[in-house]
Coordinates of C-alpha atoms in Angstrom, one line a residue:
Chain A
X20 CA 94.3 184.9 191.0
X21 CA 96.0 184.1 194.2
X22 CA 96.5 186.8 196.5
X23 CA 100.4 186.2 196.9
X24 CA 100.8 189.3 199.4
X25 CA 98.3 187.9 201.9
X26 CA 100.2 184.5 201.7
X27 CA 103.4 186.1 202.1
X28 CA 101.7 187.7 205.1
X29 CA 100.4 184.5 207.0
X30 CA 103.5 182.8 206.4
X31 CA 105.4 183.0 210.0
X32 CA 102.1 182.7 211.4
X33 CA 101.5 179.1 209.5
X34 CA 105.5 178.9 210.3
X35 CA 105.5 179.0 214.3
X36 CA 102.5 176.9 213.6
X37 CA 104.5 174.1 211.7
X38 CA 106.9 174.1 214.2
X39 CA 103.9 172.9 216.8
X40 CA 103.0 170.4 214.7
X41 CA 106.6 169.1 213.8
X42 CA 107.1 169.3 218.1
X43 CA 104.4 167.4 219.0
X44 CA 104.4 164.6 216.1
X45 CA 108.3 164.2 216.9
X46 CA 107.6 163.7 221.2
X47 CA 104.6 161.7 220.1
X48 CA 106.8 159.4 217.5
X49 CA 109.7 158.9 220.2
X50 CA 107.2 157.8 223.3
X51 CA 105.2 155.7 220.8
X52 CA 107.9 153.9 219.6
X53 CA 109.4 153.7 223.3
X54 CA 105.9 152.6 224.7
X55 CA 105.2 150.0 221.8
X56 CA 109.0 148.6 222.3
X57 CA 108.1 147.8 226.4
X58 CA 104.5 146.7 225.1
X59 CA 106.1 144.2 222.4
X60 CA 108.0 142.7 224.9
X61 CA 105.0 142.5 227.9
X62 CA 103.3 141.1 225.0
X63 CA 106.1 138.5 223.7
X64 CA 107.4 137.3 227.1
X65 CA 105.0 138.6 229.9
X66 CA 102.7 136.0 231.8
X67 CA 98.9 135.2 230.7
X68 CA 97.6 138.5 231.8
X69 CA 100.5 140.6 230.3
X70 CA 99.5 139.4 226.8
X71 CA 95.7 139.8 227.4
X72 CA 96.2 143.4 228.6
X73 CA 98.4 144.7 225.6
X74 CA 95.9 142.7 223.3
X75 CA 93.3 144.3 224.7
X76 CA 95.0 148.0 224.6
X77 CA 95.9 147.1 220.9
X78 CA 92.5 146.3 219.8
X79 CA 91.6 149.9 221.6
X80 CA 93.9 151.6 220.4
X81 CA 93.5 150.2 216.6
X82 CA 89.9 149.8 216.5
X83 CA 88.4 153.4 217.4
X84 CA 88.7 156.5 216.0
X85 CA 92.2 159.2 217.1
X86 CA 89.4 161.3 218.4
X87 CA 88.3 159.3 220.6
X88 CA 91.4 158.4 222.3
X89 CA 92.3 162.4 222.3
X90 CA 88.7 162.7 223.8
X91 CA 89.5 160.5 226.6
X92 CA 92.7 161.9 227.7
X93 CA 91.6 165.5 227.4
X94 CA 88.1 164.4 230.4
X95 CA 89.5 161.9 232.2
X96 CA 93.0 162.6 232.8
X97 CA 91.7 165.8 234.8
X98 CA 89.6 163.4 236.8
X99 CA 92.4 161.9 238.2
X100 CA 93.9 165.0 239.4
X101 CA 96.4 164.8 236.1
X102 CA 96.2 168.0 234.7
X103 CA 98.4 168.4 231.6
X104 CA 98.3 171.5 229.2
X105 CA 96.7 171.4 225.4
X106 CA 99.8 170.2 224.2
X107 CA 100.8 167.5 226.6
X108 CA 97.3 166.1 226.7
X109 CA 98.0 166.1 222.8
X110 CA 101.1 164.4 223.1
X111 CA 100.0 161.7 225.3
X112 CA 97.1 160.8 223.4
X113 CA 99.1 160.7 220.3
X114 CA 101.4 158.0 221.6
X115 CA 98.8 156.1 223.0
X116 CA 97.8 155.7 219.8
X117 CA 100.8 155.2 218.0
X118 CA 102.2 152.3 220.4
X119 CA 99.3 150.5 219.6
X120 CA 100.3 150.5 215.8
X121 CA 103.9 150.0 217.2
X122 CA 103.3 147.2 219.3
X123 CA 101.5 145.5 215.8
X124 CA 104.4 146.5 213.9
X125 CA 107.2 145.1 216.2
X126 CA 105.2 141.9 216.8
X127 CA 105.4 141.5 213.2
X128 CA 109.0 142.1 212.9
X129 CA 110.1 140.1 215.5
X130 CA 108.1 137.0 214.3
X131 CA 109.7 137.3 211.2
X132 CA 113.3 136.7 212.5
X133 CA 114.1 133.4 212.4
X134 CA 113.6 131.2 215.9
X135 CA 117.4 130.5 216.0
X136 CA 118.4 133.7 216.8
X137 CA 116.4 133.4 220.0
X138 CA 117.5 129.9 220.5
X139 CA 121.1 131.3 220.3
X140 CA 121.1 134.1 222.2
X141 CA 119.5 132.0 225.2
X142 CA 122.3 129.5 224.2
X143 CA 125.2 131.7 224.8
X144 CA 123.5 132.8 228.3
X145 CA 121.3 135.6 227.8
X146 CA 118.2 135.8 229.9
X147 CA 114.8 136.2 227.2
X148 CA 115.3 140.0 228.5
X149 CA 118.6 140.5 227.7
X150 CA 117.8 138.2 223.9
X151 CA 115.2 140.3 223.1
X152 CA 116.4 144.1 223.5
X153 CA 119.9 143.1 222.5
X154 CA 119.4 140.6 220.0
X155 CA 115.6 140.6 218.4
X156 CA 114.4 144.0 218.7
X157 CA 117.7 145.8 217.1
X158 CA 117.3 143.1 214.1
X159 CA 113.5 144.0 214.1
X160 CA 114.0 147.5 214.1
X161 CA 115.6 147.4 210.2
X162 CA 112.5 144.9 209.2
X163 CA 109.9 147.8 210.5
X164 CA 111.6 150.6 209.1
X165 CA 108.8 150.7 206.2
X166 CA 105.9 150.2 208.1
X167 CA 107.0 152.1 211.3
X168 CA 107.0 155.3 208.6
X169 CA 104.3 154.8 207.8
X170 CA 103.0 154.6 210.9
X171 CA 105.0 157.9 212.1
X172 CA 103.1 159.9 209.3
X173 CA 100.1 159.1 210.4
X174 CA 100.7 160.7 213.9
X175 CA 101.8 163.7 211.8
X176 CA 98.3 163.5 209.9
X177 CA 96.4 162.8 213.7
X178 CA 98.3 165.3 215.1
X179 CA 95.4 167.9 213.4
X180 CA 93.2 166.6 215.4
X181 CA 94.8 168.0 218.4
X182 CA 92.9 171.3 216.7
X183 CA 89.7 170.3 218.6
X184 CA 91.3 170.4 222.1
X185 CA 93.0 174.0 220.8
X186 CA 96.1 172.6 220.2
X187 CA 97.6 175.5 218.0
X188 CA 98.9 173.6 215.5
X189 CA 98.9 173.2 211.7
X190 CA 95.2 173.0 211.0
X191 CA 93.7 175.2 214.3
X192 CA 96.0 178.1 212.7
X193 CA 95.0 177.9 209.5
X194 CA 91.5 177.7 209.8
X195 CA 91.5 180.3 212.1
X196 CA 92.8 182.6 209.5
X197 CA 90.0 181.6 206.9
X198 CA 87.6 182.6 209.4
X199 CA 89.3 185.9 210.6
X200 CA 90.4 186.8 207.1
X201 CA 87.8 184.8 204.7
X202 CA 90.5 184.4 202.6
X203 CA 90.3 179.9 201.3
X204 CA 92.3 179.0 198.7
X205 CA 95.3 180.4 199.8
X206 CA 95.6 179.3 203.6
X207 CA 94.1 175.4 202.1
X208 CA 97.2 175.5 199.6
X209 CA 100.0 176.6 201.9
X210 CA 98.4 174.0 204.8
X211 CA 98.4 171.6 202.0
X212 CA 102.1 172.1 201.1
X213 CA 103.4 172.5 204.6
X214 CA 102.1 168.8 205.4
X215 CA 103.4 167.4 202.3
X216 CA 106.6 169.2 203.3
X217 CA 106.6 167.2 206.7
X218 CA 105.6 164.2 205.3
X219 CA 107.7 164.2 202.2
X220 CA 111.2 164.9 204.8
X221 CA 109.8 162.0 207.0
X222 CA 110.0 159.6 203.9
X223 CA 113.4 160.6 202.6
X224 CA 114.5 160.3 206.5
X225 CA 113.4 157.1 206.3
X226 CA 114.8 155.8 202.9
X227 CA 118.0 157.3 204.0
X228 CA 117.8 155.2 207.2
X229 CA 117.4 152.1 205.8
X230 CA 119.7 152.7 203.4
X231 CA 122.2 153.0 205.7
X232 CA 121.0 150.1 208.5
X233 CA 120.9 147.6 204.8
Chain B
X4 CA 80.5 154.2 236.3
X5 CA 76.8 155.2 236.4
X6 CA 75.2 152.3 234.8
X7 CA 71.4 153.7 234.6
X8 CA 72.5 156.6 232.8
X9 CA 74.2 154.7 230.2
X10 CA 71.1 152.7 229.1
X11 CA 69.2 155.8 229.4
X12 CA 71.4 158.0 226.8
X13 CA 72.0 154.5 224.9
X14 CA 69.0 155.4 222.5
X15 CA 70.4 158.9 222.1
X16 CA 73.7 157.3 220.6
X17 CA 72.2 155.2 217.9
X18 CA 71.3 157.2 215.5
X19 CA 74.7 158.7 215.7
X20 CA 75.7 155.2 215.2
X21 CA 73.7 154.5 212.0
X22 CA 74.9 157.9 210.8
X23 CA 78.6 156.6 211.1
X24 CA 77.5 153.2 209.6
X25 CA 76.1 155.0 206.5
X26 CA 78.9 157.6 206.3
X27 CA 81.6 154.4 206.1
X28 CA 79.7 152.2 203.8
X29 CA 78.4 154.6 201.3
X30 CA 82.1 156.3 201.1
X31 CA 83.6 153.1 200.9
X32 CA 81.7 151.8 198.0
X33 CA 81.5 155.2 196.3
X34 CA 85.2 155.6 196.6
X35 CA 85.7 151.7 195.4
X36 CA 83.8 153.0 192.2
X37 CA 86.4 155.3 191.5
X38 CA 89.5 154.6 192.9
X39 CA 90.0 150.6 191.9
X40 CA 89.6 152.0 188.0
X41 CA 91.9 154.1 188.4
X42 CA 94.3 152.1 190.1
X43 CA 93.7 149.5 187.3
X44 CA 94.2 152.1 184.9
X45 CA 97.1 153.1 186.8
X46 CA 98.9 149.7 187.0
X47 CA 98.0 149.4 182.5
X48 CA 98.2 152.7 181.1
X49 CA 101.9 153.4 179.7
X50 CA 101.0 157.5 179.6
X51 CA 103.2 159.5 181.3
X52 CA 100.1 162.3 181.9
X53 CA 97.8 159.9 183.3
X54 CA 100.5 158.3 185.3
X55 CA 101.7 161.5 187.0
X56 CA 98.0 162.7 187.3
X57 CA 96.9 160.0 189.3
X58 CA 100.8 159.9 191.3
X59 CA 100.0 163.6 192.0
X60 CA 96.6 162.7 193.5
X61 CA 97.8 159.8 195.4
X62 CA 100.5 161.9 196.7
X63 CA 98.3 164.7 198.1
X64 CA 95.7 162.3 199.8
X65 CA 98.1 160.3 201.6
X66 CA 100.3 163.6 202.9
X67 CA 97.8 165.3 203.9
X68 CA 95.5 164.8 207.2
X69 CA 91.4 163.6 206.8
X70 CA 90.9 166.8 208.8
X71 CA 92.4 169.3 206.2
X72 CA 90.2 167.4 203.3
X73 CA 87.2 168.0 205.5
X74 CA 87.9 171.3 205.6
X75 CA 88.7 171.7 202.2
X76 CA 85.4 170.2 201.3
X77 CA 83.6 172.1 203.6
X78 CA 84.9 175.8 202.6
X79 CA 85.8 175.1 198.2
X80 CA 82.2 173.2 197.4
X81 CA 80.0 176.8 198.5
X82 CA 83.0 178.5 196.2
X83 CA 82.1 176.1 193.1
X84 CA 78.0 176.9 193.6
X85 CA 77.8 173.0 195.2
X86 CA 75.9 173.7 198.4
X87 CA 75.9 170.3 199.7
X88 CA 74.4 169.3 203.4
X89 CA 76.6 168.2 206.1
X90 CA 76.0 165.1 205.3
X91 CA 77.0 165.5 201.8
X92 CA 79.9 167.3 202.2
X93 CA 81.4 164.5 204.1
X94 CA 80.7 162.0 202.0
X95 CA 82.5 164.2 199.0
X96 CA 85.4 164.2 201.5
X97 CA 85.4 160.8 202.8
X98 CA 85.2 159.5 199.2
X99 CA 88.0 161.7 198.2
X100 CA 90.0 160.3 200.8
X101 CA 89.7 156.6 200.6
X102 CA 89.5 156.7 196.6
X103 CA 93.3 157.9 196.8
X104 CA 93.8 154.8 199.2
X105 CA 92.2 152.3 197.2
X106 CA 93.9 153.4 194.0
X107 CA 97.1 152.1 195.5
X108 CA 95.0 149.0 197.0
X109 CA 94.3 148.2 193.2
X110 CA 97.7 149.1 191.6
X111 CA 99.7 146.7 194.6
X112 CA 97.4 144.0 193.6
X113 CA 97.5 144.0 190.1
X114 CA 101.7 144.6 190.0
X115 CA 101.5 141.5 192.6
X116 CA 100.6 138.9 190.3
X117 CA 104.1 137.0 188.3
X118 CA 104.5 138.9 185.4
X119 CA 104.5 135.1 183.9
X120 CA 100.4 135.7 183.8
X121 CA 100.3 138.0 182.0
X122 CA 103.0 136.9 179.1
X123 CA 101.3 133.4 179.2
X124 CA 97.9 134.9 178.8
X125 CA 99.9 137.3 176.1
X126 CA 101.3 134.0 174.3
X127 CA 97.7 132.4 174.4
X128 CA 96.4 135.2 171.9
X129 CA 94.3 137.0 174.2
X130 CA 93.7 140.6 173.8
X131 CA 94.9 143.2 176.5
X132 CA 91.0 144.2 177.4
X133 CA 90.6 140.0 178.1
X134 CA 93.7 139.6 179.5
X135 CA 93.1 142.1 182.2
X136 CA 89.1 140.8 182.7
X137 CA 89.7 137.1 182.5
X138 CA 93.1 136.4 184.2
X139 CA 94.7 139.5 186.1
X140 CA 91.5 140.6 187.3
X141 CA 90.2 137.5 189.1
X142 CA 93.6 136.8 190.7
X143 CA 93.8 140.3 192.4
X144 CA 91.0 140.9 193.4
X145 CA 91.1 138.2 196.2
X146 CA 94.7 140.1 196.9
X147 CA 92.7 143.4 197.2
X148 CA 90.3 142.2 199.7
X149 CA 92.5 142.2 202.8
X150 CA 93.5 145.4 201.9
X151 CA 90.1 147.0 201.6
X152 CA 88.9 145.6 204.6
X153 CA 91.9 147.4 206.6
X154 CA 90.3 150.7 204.7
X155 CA 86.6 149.8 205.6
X156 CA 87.5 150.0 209.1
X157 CA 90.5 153.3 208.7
X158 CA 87.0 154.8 207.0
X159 CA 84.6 153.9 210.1
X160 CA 87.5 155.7 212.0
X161 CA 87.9 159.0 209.4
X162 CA 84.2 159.7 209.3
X163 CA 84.4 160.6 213.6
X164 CA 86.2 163.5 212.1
X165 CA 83.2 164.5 210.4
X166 CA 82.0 165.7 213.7
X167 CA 83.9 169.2 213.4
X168 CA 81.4 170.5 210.3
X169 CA 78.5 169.2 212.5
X170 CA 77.7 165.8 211.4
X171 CA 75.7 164.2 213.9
X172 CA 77.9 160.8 213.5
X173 CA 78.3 158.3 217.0
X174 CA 81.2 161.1 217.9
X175 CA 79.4 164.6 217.7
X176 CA 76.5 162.5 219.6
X177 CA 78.4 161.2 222.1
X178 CA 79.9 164.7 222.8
X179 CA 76.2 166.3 222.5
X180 CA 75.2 163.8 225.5
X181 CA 78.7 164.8 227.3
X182 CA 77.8 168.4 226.8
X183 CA 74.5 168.3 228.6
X184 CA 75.2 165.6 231.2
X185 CA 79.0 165.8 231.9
X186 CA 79.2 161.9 232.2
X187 CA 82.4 162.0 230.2
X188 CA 83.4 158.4 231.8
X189 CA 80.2 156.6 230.4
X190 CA 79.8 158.3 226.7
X191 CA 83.9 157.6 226.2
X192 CA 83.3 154.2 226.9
X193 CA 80.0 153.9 225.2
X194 CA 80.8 155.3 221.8
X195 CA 84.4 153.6 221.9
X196 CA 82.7 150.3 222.3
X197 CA 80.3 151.4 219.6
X198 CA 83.6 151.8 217.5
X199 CA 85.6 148.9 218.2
X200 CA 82.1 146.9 218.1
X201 CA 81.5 147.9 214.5
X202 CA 85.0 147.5 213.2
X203 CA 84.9 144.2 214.7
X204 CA 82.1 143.6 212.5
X205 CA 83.4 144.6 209.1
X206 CA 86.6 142.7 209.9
X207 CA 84.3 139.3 210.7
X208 CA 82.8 140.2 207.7
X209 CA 86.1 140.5 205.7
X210 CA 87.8 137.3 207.0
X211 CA 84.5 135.8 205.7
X212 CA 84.3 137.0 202.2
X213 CA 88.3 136.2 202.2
X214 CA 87.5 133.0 202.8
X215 CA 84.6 132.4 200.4
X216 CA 87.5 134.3 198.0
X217 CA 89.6 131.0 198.9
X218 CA 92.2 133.0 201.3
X219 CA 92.8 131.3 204.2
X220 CA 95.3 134.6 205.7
X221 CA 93.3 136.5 208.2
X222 CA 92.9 140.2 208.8
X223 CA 93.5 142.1 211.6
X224 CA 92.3 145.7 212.5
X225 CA 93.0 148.1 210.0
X226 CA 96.0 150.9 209.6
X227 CA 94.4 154.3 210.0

């Protein structure tokens, strides 16, 4: 049977290492979503090489692995003379990722509003600047609700891979009790439950937002 | 860049590269043969067990990060007697994975289609069994496609993770080469052209088998 004790015992361990994760997935959400809003509009109303350049760091970003990206922040920021700690290398890496999905996801948004609005705002003499943050990208923001969660629980899931720089979050605690303890089935179920937890507040957040911007 | 050194440790990266492209095709059609019955099953069956079985499953696959099924792979397969290789053992995990993923792939098809379909195939006289072969199937299935070919590609991406129980996929071999040589600038660069390279591929791939599927809507790269 499960060892109930032991599980009571590892519980403000897996705690303070919850709290990491939720941390770094909730700086990593923010700048992504901040990063992918400037990107969106470099890509939707920059110049020739703008566009390339954000294409090109979207295609990056989308097509190869989270490990990757975390791999090349955690060598080559140092090479520039950039040194971060664990977690900051972490978080950086995690919303370079995530404003590539943003970027995708506001695009998509934003293309869906109808061309009017744009007209209009330009009509009543906003510059393309001004008509974008004020005008598309708050009407955008309700349309990308669904897939921008979606989005922001996959930095929570990617954030476990932050366990292979020794990030100590989530999964780097939790597998470091199986192997100082040998005790499995009862670290895998709480780590199991604490992530659904995360993930499962994130969704009702998120129903309850756009409940509310409806 | 050092430019001789990367065609020199270029061999060294390909079988870590075929290792990542049989990891991502065999879990993806292993996965497809269990996950798009049960998300057919899912979408038909009116039991509330089944339902809330497969809900459950669905729910813990998509809450829970790639890493932490890896892991759980890895440590609860020795505890059931299945002493599997590396290999294996990712493969069990990657399958688990996407076969939660393409349950729902299945079940958004099939609840899709204009619930007219069905009652006219209904009101025709077909039986349930042909209804679901000869006229839901064949519409989703071209529905399904765009959506599996976002998967391929979030698969391609999962099985890098398979590096931490020492599967020598394009990730583990690129750090291997970083590990001796310290040319972190070339092996990033390398193995996440390698990457994008191949996802490029099974996208190309995807848009045409959409369009031999008469789509004409184009895919782009993947969610994770």
């Amino acid at each position: 049977m499960l060892d109930l004790a032991f599980m009571a015992e590892i519980a403000p361990k897996m705690a303070a290492a919850l709290w990491m994760t939720a941390r770094i997935s909730l700086l990593a959400v923010v700048l992504s979503i901040l990063v992918g809003a400037l990107l969106t509009a470099a890509r939707m109303l920059g110049g020739r090489w703008a566009r390339y350049a954000v294409v090109v760091f979207v295609e990056f970003t989308r097509g190869a692995p989270p490990l990757v990206h975390i791999s090349i922040v955690y060598f080559l920021l140092p090479q520039f003379g950039l040194l971060l700690s664990e977690f900051w290398t972490g978080v950086v890496a995690l919303s370079m990722v995530g404003a590539g999905y943003t970027v995708e996801i506001f695009r998509g948004a934003i293309e869906s509003i109808p061309e009017g609005q744009s007209d209009a705002s330009r009509a009543l003499g906003l510059s393309p600047l001004q008509g974008f943050f004020l005008v598309l990208l708050p009407q955008a923001t309700r349309r990308s609700l669904p897939p921008l969660t979606n989005e922001l629980a996959n930095v929570v899931k990617a954030s476990s891979l932050l366990s292979v720089i020794s990030v100590n979050e989530l999964t780097k605690v939790a597998n470091d009790l199986i192997f100082v303890h040998f005790v499995v089935i009862e670290v895998l179920i709480q780590l199991t439950a604490l992530y659904l937890l995360i993930i499962g507040v994130l969704m009702a957040v998120s129903r309850w937002l756009e409940a509310r911007l409806a | 860049m050092d430019v001789a050194f990367l065609i020199e440790a270029l061999p060294r990266l390909l079988p870590g590269l075929w290792l990542t492209v049989q990891l991502s095709l065999l879990g993806l059609g292993l996965a497809a043969l269990i996950g798009l019955p049960l998300g057919v099953l899912r979408s038909e069956t009116s039991s509330r067990p089944t339902t809330w079985l497969i809900d459950g499953y669905v729910f813990v696959v998509r809450g829970t990060p790639i890493l932490v099924q890896v892991y759980a792979a890895y440590f609860l397969l020795p505890m059931i007697g299945l002493t599997l290789s590396p290999f294996w053992t990712g493969i069990v995990a990657l399958v688990f994975n996407s076969a939660g993923y393409q349950i729902e792939i299945a079940r958004a098809a099939l609840q899709s289609l204009e619930t007219g379909q069905r009652e006219g195939a209904r009101a025709l006289g077909l039986t349930d069994d042909l209804v679901l072969r000869k006229v839901l199937l064949p519409q989703a299935w071209p529905r399904m496609l765009p959506a599996l070919a976002n998967e391929a590609s979030n698969l391609v991406k999962a099985s890098s993770v398979l590096s931490v129980i020492a599967v020598f996929e394009l990730h583990k071999a690129a750090n291997a080469v970083i590990s001796q040589s310290y040319k972190f600038l070339e092996m990033l660069a390398a193995q996440a052209v390698l990457y994008v390279a191949f996802v490029v591929v099974l996208t190309q791939l995807a848009v045409w088998l959409e369009r031999r599927a008469g789509l004409k809507t184009s895919v782009g790269l993947a969610n994770r």
